[in-house]
Short mmCIF file of C-alpha atoms and ligand atoms in Angstrom, two decimals:
data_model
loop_
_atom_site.label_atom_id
_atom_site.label_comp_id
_atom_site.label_asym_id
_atom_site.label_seq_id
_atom_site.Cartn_x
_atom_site.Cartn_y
_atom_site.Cartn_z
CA UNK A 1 -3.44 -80.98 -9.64
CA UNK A 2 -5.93 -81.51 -12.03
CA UNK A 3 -3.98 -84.36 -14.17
CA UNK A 4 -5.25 -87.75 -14.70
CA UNK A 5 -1.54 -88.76 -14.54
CA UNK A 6 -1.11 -86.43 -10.83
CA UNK A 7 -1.09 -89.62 -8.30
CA UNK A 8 2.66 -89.75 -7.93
CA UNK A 9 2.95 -85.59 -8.09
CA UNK A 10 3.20 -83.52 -5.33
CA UNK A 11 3.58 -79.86 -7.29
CA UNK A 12 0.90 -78.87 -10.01
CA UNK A 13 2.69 -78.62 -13.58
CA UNK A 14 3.67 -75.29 -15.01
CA UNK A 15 2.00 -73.59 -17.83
CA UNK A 16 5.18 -73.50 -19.52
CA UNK A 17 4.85 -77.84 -19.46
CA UNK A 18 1.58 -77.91 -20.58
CA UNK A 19 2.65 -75.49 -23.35
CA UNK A 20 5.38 -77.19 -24.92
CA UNK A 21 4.34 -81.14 -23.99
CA UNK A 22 0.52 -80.28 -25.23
CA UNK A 23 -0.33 -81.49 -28.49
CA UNK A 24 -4.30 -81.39 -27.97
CA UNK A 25 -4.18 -78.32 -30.86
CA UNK A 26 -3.45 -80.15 -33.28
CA UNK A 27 -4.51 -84.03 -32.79
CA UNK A 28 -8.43 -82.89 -31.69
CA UNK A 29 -8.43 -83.88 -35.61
CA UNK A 30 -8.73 -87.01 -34.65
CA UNK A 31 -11.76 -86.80 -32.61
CA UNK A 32 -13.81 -88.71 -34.35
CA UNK A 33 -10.85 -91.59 -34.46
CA UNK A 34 -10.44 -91.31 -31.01
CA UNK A 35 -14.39 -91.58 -29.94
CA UNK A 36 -14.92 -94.51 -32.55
CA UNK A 37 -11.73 -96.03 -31.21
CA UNK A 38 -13.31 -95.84 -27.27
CA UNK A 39 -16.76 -97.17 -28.61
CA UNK A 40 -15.44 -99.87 -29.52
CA UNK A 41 -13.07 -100.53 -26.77
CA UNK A 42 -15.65 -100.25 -24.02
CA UNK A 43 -18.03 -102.82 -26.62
CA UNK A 44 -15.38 -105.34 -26.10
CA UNK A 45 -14.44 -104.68 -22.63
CA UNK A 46 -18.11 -105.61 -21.99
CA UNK A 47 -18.74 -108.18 -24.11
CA UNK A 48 -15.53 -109.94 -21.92
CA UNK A 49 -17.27 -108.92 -18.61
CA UNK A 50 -14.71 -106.63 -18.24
CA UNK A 51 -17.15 -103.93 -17.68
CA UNK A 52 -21.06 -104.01 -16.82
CA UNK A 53 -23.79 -103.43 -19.34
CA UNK A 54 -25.22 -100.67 -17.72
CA UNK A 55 -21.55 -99.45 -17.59
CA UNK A 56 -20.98 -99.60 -21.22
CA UNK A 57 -24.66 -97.77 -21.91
CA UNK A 58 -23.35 -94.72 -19.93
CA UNK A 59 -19.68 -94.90 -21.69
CA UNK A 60 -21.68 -95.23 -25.24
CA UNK A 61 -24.29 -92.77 -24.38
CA UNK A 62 -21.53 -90.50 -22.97
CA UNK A 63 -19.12 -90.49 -25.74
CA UNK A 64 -22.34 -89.41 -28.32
CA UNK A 65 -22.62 -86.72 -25.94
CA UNK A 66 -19.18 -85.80 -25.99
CA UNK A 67 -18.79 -86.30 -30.09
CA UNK A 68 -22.20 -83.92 -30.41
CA UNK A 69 -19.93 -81.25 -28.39
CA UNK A 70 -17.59 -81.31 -30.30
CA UNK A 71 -18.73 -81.35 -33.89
CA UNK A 72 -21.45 -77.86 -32.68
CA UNK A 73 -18.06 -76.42 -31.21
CA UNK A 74 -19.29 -76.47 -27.50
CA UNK A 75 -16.62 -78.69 -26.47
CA UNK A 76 -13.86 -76.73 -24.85
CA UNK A 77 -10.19 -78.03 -25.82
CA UNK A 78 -7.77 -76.97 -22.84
CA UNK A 79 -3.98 -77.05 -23.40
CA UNK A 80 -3.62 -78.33 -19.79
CA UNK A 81 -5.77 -81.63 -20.59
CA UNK A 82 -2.53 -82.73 -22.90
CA UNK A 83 -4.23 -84.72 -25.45
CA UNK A 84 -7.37 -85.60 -27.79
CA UNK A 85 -7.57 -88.30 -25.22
CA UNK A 86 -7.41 -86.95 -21.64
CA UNK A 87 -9.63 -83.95 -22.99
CA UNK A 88 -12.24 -86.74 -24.20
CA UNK A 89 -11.62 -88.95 -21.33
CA UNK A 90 -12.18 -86.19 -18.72
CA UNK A 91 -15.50 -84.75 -20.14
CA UNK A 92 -16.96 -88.40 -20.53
CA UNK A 93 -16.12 -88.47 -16.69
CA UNK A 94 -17.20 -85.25 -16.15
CA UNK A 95 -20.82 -86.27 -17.94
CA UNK A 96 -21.66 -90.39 -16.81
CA UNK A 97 -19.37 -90.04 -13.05
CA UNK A 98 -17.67 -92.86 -12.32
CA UNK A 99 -18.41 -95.56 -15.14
CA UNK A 100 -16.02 -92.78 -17.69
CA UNK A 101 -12.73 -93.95 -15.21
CA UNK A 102 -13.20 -97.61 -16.09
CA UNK A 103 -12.79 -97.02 -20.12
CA UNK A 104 -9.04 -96.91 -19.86
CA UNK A 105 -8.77 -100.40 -18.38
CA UNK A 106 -6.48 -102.65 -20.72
CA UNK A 107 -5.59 -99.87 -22.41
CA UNK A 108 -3.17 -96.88 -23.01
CA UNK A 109 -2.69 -93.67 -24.28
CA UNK A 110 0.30 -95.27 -26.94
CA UNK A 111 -2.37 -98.07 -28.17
CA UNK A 112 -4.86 -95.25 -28.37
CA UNK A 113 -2.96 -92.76 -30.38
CA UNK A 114 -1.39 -95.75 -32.75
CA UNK A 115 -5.15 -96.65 -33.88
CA UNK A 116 -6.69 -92.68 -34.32
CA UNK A 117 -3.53 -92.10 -36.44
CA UNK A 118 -2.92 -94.93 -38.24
CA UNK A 119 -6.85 -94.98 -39.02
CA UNK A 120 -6.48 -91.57 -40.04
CA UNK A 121 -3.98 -92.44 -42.29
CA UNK A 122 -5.01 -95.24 -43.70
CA UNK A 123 -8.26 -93.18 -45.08
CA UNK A 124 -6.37 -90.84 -46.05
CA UNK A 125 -4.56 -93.27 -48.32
CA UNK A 126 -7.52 -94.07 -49.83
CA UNK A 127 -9.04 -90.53 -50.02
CA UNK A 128 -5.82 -89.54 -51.56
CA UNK A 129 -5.97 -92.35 -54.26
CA UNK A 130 -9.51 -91.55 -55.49
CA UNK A 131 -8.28 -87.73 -56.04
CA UNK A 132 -5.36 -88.73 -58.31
CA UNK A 133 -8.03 -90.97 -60.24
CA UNK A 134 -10.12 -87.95 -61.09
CA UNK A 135 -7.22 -85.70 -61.83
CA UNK A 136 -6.03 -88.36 -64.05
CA UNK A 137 -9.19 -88.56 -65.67
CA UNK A 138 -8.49 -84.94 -66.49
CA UNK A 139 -5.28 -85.40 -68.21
CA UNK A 140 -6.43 -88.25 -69.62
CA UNK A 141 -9.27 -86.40 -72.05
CA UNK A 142 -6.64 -83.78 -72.95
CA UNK A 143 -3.77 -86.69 -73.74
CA UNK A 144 -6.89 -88.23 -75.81
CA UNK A 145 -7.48 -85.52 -77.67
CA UNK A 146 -3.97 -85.35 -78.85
CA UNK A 147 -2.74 -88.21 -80.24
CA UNK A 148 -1.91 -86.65 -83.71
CA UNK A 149 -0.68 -83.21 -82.31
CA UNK A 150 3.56 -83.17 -82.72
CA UNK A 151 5.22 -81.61 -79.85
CA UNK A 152 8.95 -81.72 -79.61
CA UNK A 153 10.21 -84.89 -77.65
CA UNK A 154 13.30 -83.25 -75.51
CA UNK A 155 16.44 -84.89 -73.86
CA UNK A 156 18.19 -82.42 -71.97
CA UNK A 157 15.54 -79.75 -72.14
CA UNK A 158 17.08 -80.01 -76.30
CA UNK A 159 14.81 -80.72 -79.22
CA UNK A 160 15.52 -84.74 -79.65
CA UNK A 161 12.88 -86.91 -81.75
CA UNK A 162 9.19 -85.93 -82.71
CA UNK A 163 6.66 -86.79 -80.55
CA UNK A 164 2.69 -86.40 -80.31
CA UNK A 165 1.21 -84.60 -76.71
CA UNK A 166 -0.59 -87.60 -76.00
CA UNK A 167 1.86 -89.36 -75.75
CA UNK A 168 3.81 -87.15 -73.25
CA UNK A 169 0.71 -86.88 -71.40
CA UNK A 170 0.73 -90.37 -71.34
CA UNK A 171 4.29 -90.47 -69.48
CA UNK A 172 2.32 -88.62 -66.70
CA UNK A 173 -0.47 -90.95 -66.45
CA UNK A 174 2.05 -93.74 -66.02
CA UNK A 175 4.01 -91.48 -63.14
CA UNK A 176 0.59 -91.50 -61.27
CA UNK A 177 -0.94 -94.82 -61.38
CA UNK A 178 2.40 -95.82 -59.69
CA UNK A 179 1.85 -93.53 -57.01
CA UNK A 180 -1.83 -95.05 -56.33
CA UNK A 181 0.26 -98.39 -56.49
CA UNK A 182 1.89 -96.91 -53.81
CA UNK A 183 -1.30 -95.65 -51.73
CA UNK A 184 -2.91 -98.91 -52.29
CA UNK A 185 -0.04 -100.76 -50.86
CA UNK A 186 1.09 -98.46 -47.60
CA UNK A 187 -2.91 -99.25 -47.13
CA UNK A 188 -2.57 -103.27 -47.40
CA UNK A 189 0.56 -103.45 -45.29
CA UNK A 190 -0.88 -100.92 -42.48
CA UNK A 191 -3.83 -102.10 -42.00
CA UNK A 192 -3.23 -104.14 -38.60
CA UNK A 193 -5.15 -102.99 -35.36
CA UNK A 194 -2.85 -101.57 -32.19
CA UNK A 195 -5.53 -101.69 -30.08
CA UNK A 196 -4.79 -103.88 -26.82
CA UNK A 197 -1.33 -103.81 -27.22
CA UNK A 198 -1.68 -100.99 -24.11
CA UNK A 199 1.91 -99.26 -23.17
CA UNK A 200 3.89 -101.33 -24.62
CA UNK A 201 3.75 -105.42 -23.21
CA UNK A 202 0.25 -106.29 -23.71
CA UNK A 203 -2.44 -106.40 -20.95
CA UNK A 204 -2.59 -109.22 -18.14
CA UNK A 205 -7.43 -108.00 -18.95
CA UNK A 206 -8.76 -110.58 -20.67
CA UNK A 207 -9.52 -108.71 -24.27
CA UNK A 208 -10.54 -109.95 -27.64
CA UNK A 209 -8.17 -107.76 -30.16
CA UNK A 210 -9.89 -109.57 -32.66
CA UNK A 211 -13.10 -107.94 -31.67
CA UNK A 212 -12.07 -104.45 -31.36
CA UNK A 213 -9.85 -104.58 -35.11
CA UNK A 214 -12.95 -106.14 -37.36
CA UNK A 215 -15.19 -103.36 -34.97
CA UNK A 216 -12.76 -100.24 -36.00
CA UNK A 217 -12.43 -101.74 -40.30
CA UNK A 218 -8.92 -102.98 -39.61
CA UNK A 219 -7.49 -106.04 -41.64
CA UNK A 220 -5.99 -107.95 -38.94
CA UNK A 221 -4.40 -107.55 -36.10
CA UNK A 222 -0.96 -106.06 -35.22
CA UNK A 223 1.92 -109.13 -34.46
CA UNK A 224 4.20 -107.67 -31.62
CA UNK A 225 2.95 -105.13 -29.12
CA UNK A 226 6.26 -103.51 -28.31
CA UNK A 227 6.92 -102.97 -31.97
CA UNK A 228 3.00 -101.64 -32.77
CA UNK A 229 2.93 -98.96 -29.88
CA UNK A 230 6.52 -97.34 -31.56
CA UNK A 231 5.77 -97.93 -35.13
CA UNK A 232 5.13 -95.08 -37.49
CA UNK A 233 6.25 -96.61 -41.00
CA UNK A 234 2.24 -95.86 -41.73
CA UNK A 235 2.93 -92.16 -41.60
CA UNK A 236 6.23 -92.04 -43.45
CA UNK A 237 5.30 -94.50 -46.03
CA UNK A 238 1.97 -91.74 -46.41
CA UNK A 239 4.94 -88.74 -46.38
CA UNK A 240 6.93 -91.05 -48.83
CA UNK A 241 3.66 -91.82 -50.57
CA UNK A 242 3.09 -88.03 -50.67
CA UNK A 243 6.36 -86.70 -51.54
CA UNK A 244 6.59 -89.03 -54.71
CA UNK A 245 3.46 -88.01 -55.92
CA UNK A 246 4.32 -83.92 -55.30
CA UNK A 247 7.92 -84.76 -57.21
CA UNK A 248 5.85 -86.19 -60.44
CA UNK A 249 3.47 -83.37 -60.27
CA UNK A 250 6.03 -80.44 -59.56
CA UNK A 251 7.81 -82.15 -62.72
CA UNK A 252 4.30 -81.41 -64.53
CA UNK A 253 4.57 -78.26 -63.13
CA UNK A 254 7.80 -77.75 -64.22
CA UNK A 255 6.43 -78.22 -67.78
CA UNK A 256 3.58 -75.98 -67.54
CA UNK A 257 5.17 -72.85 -66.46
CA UNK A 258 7.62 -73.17 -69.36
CA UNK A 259 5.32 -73.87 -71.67
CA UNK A 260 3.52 -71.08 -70.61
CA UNK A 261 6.14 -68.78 -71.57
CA UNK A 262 6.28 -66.61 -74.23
CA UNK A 263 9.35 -69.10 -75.53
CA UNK A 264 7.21 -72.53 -75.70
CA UNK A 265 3.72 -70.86 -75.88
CA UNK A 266 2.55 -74.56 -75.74
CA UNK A 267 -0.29 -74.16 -73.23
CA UNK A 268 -2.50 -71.07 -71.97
CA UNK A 269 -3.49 -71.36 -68.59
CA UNK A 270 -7.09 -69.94 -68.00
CA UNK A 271 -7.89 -66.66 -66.51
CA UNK A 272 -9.22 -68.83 -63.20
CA UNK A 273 -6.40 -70.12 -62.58
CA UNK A 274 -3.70 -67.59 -63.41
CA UNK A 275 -2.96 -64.31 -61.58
CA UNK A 276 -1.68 -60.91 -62.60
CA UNK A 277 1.38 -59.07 -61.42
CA UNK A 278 1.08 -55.89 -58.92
CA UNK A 279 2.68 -53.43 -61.43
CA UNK A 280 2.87 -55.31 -65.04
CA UNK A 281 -0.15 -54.56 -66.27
CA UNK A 282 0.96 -57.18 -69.19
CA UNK A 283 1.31 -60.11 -66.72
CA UNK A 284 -0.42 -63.15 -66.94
CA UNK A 285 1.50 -65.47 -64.15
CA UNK A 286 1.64 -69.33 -63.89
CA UNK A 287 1.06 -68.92 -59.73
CA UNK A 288 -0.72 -72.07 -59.43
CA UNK A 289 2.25 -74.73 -61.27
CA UNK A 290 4.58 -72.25 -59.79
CA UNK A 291 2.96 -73.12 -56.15
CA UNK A 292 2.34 -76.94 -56.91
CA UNK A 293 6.68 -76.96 -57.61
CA UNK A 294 7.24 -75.14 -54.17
CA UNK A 295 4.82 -76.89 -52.07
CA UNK A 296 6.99 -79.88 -52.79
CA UNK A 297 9.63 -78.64 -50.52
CA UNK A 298 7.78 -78.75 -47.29
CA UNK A 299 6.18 -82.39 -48.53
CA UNK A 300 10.04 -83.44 -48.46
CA UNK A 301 10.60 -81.80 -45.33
CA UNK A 302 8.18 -83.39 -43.43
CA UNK A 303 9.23 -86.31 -44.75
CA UNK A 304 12.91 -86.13 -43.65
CA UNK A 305 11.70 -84.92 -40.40
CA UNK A 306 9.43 -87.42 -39.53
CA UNK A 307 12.89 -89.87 -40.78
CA UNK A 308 15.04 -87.88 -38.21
CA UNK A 309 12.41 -87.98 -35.47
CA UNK A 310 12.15 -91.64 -35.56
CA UNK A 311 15.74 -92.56 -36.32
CA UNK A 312 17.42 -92.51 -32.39
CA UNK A 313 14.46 -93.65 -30.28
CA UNK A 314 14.54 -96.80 -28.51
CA UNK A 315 11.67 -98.83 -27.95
CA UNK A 316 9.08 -99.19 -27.43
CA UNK A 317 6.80 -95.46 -27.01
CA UNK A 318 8.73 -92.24 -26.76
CA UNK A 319 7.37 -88.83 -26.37
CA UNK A 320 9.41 -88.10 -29.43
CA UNK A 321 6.75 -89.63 -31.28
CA UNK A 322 4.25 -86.63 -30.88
CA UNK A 323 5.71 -84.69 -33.27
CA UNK A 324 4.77 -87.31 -35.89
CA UNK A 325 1.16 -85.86 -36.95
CA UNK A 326 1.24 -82.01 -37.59
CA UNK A 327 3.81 -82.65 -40.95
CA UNK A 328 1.60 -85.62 -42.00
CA UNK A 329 -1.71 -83.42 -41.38
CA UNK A 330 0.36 -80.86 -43.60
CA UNK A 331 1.00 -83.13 -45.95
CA UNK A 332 -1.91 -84.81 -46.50
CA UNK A 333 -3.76 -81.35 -46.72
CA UNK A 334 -1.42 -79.96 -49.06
CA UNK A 335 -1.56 -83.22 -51.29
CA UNK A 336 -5.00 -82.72 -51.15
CA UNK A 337 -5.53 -79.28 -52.61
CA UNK A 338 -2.94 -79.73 -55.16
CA UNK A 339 -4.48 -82.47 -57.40
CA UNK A 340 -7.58 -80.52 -57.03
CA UNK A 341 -6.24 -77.22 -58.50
CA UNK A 342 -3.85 -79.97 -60.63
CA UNK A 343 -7.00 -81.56 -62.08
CA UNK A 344 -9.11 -77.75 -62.35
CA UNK A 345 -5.95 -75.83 -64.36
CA UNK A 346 -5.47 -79.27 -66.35
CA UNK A 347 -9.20 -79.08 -67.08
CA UNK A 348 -9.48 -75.63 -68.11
CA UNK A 349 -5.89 -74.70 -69.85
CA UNK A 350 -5.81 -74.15 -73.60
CA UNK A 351 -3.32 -76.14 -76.00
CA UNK A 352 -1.91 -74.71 -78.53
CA UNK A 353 -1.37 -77.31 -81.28
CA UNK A 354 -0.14 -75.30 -83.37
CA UNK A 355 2.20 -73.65 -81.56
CA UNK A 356 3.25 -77.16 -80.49
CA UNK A 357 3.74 -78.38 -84.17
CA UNK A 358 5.67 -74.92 -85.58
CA UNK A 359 8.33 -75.91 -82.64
CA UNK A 360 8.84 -79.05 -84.12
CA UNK A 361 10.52 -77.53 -87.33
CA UNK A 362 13.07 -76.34 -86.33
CA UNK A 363 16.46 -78.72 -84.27
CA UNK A 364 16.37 -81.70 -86.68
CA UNK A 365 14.32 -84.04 -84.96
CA UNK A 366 14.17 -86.34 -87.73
CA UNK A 367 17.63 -87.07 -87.92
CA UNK A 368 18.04 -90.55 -86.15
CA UNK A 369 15.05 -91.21 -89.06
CA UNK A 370 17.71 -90.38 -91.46
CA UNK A 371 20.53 -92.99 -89.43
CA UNK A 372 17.90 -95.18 -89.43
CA UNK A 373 17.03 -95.07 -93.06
CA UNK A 374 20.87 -95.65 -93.58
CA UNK A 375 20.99 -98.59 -91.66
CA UNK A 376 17.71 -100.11 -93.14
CA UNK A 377 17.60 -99.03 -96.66
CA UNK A 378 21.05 -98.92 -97.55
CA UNK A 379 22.80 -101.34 -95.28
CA UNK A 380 25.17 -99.11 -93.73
CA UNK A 381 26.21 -99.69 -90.12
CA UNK A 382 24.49 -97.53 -87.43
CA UNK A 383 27.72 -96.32 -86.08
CA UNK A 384 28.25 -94.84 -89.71
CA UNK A 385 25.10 -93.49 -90.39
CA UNK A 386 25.51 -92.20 -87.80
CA UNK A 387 28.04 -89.96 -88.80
CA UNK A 388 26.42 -89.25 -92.05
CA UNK A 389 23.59 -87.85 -90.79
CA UNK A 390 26.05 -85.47 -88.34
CA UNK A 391 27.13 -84.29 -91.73
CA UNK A 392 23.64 -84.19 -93.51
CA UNK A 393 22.89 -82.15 -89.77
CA UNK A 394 25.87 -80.25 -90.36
CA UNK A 395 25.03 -78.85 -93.83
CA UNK A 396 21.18 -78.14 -92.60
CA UNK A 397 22.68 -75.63 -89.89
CA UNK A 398 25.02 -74.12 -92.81
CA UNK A 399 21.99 -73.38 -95.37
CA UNK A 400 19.84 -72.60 -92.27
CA UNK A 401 17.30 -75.55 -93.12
CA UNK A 402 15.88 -77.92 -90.60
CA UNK A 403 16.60 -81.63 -92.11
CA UNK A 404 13.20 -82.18 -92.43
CA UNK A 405 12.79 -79.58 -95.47
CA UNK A 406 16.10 -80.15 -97.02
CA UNK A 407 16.26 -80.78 -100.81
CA UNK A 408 17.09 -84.49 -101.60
CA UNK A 409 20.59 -82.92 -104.06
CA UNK A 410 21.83 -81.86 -100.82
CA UNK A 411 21.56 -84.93 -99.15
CA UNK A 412 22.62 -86.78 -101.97
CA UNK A 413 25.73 -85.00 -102.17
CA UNK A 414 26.76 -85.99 -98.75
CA UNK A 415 26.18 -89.73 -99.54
CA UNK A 416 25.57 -91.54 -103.16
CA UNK A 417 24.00 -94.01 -101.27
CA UNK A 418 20.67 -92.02 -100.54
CA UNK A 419 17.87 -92.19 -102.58
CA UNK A 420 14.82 -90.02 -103.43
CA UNK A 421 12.93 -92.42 -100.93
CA UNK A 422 14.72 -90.78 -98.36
CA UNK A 423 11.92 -87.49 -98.41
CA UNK A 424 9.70 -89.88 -96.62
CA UNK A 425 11.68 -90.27 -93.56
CA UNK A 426 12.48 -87.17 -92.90
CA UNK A 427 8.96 -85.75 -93.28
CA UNK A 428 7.97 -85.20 -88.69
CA UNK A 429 4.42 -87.04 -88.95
CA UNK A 430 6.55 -90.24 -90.83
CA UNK A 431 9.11 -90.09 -87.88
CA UNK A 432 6.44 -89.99 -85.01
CA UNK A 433 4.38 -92.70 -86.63
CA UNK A 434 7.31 -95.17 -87.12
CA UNK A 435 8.04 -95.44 -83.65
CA UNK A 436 5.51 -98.42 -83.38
CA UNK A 437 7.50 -100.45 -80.59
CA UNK A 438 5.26 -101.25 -77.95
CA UNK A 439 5.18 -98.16 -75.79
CA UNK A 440 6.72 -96.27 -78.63
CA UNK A 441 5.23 -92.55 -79.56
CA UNK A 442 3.14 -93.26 -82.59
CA UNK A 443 -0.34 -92.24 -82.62
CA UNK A 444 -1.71 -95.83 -82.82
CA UNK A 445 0.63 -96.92 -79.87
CA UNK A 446 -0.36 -93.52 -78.42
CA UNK A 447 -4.12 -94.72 -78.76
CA UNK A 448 -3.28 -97.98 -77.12
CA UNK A 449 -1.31 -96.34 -74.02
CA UNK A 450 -4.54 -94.35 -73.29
CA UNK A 451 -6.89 -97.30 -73.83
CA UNK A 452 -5.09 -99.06 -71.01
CA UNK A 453 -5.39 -96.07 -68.59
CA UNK A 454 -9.03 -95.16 -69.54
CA UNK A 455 -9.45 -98.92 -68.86
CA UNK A 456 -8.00 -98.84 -65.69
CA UNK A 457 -9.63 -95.69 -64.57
CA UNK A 458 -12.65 -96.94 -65.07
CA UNK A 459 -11.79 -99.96 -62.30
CA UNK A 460 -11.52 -102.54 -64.61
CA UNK A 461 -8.10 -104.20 -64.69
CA UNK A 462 -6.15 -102.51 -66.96
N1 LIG B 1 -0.14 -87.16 -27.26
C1 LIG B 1 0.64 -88.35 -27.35
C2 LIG B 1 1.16 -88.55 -28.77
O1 LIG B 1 0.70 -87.89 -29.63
C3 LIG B 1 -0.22 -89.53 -27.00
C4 LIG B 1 0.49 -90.67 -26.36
C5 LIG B 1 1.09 -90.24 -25.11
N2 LIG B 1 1.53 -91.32 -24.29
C6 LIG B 1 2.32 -91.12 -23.25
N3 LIG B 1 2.60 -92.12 -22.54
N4 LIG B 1 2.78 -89.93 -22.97
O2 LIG B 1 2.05 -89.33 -29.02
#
């Protein structure tokens, strides 16, 4: 009967209880949450009267103890004390005597657990955010470096228009800025205090929530107390957060093992960051993309289970609600070590321009150049030229010669109406170049793109 909730128990729980209801494993993460979160509690409560200030010396003095324990590894986490916070609030007890049972007054375990994990979170938002910026960064000096280098732009995995690398790189960039967007914001929104909101209704103790939220970095504090103690939108906008960010980079992934391959040959990732096969002495394997793409899946799942969990319960706190931190720790840890290995294989891979360019010769990705020469140089209607060029496309594939390279009598043999100007337009560099719209591909549009995210890496506002 050694519970702090045994008053209205006559029979001790069973082992098989404290087993499955336990979740002190996992959330003694948030030890440090948890202490900070009863500092400041017991600061208020005295600062209201509420508790003595020889009371709150003990508590303080106490919980240092109690954070020194755990931190060298002394402190001894038992299954049977639940939680972080029984397992905290029983050694303070145990240490300072009877001062440690007055901490909990105006105050419950479902505040307590909303602020550690929602500060956890929040941090972690941040945190998060700062390691996209310096993987970015990454991409970003390889993207600069490339601004002239043609690489095949592709619409359905199918050679489509010339493009330069930067430029795709660039499409990246843009992925993961919004994804900080969305960091940033799940931050801003979140970051209301649950503290004194107690089980559910509030507390008839006179407390100062105002206190306790600027004490513990919160914004403001939280609106309705029935709502705060069940809400967990801060942990699946973070899995949401998460899982957005995993889907751009497993699409980057995506692209790296393929251009690994033998096929593409656009990329060669570096010996640190590649691994060998068991019995192909010849292998050089894309593990780490290959792992970024499959840790995806258990980002999602988390996600959706975290959804499911939430989706029945009535209000306000539910027991439910404890299985809301071990797929956001897994999360967050997973999103953590991918955009470092992200940022290290970006870093260190080799491009081959080269490689890049040769693949451009070949699938005719000039030929809306040629419909659009039609349409500008010779008046014809787009629809038309259209169809010319499926000709001029047509006759490339029969004399096994990529439009680009095709002798000007050929062309002008499918239409009278071309002229020698044409040569121009079809030449790769010309086509990449034109595309000048803003945002387009060109190099100097290219150039521009990167500006704006080198600008806004740097903190200024892009
Ligand atoms: N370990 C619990 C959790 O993670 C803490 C809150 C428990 N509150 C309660 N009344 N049982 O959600």
């Amino acid at each position: 009967m050694d519970k702090m909730w045994s008053g209205r128990f006559s029979a001790s729980a069973s082992s098989l209880l404290d087993q499955f209801n336990a979740s002190i494993m996992y959330d003694r993460k948030l030890y440090k949450e948890d202490i900070e979160g009863s500092l400041a509690h017991a600061a208020m409560l005295a600062k209201q009267g509420i508790l003595t200030t020889e009371e709150l010396v003990a508590i303080t003095n106490g919980l240092n103890q109690v954070l020194k324990e755990i931190e060298s590894g002394e402190f001894e986490w038992k299954i049977s004390d639940e939680d972080l916070h029984m397992g905290i609030e029983k050694r303070l007890t145990a240490l300072i005597g009877d001062a440690g049972k007055k901490l909990h007054t105006a105050r419950s375990r479902n505040d307590q657990v909303a602020v550690d994990f929602r500060r956890y979170v929040l941090r972690k938002n941040l945190e998060i955010v700062d390691a996209i910026k310096a993987m970015m960064q990454e991409v970003l000096v390889v993207a600069q470096k490339h601004t002239e280098t043609l690489i095949p732009g592709m619409t359905h995995l199918q050679h489509a228009q010339p493009i330069n690398f930067g430029f795709h790189l660039g499409a990246y960039l843009s992925m993961f800025k919004r994804d900080i967007e969305r960091f940033e914001s799940s931050y801003q929104r979140n970051n209301v205090s649950p503290l004194g909101c107690a089980a559910l209704a509030g507390t008839p103790h006179d407390v100062d929530r105002e206190m306790t939220a600027e004490l513990l970095g919160f914004e403001s504090v939280s609106v309705n107390c029935l709502d705060t103690v069940s809400d967990r939108d801060f942990a699946l906008e973070i899995l949401f957060n998460i899982s957005t960010m995993m889907m751009h980079i497993s699409r980057l992934s995506e692209e790296l093992v393929l251009w690994s391959s033998y096929e593409f040959g656009f990329v060669e990732l570096s010996d640190e960051y590649s691994t060998g096969s068991s019995i192909m002495p010849q292998k050089k394997n894309p593990d780490v993309p290959e792992l970024l793409r499959g840790k995806t899946g258990r980002v999602y799942g988390s996600l959706i289970g975290l959804l499911t969990v939430m989706k029945g319960l009535p209000l306000a706190y539910n027991k439910d609600t404890q299985e809301d931190k071990e797929g956001v720790f897994d999360a967050v840890e997973t999103a953590e070590i991918s955009l470092e290995i992200l940022k290290e294989a970006i870093k260190t891979m080799e491009v081959k321009a080269d490689n890049m360019e040769s693949a451009c010769a070949v699938g005719h990705l000039s030929a809306t150049d040629l419909a659009d020469y039609l349409v500008e140089k010779c008046g014809i209607p787009f629809r038309e030229a259209h169809f010319i060029t499926g000709r001029a496309v047509a006759k490339g594939e029969e004399l096994h010669i990529d439009l680009s390279k095709m002798e000007f009598k050929d062309l002008k043999e499918i239409d009278t109406r071309i002229n020698e100007d044409v040569m121009e337009y079809l030449g790769l560099r010309h086509s990449m170049n034109a595309r000048t719209s803003q945002g387009g591909t060109s190099s100097e549009r290219t150039k521009e793109q990167l500006e704006y995210f080198k600008t806004y890496l740097q903190g200024e506002k892009a």
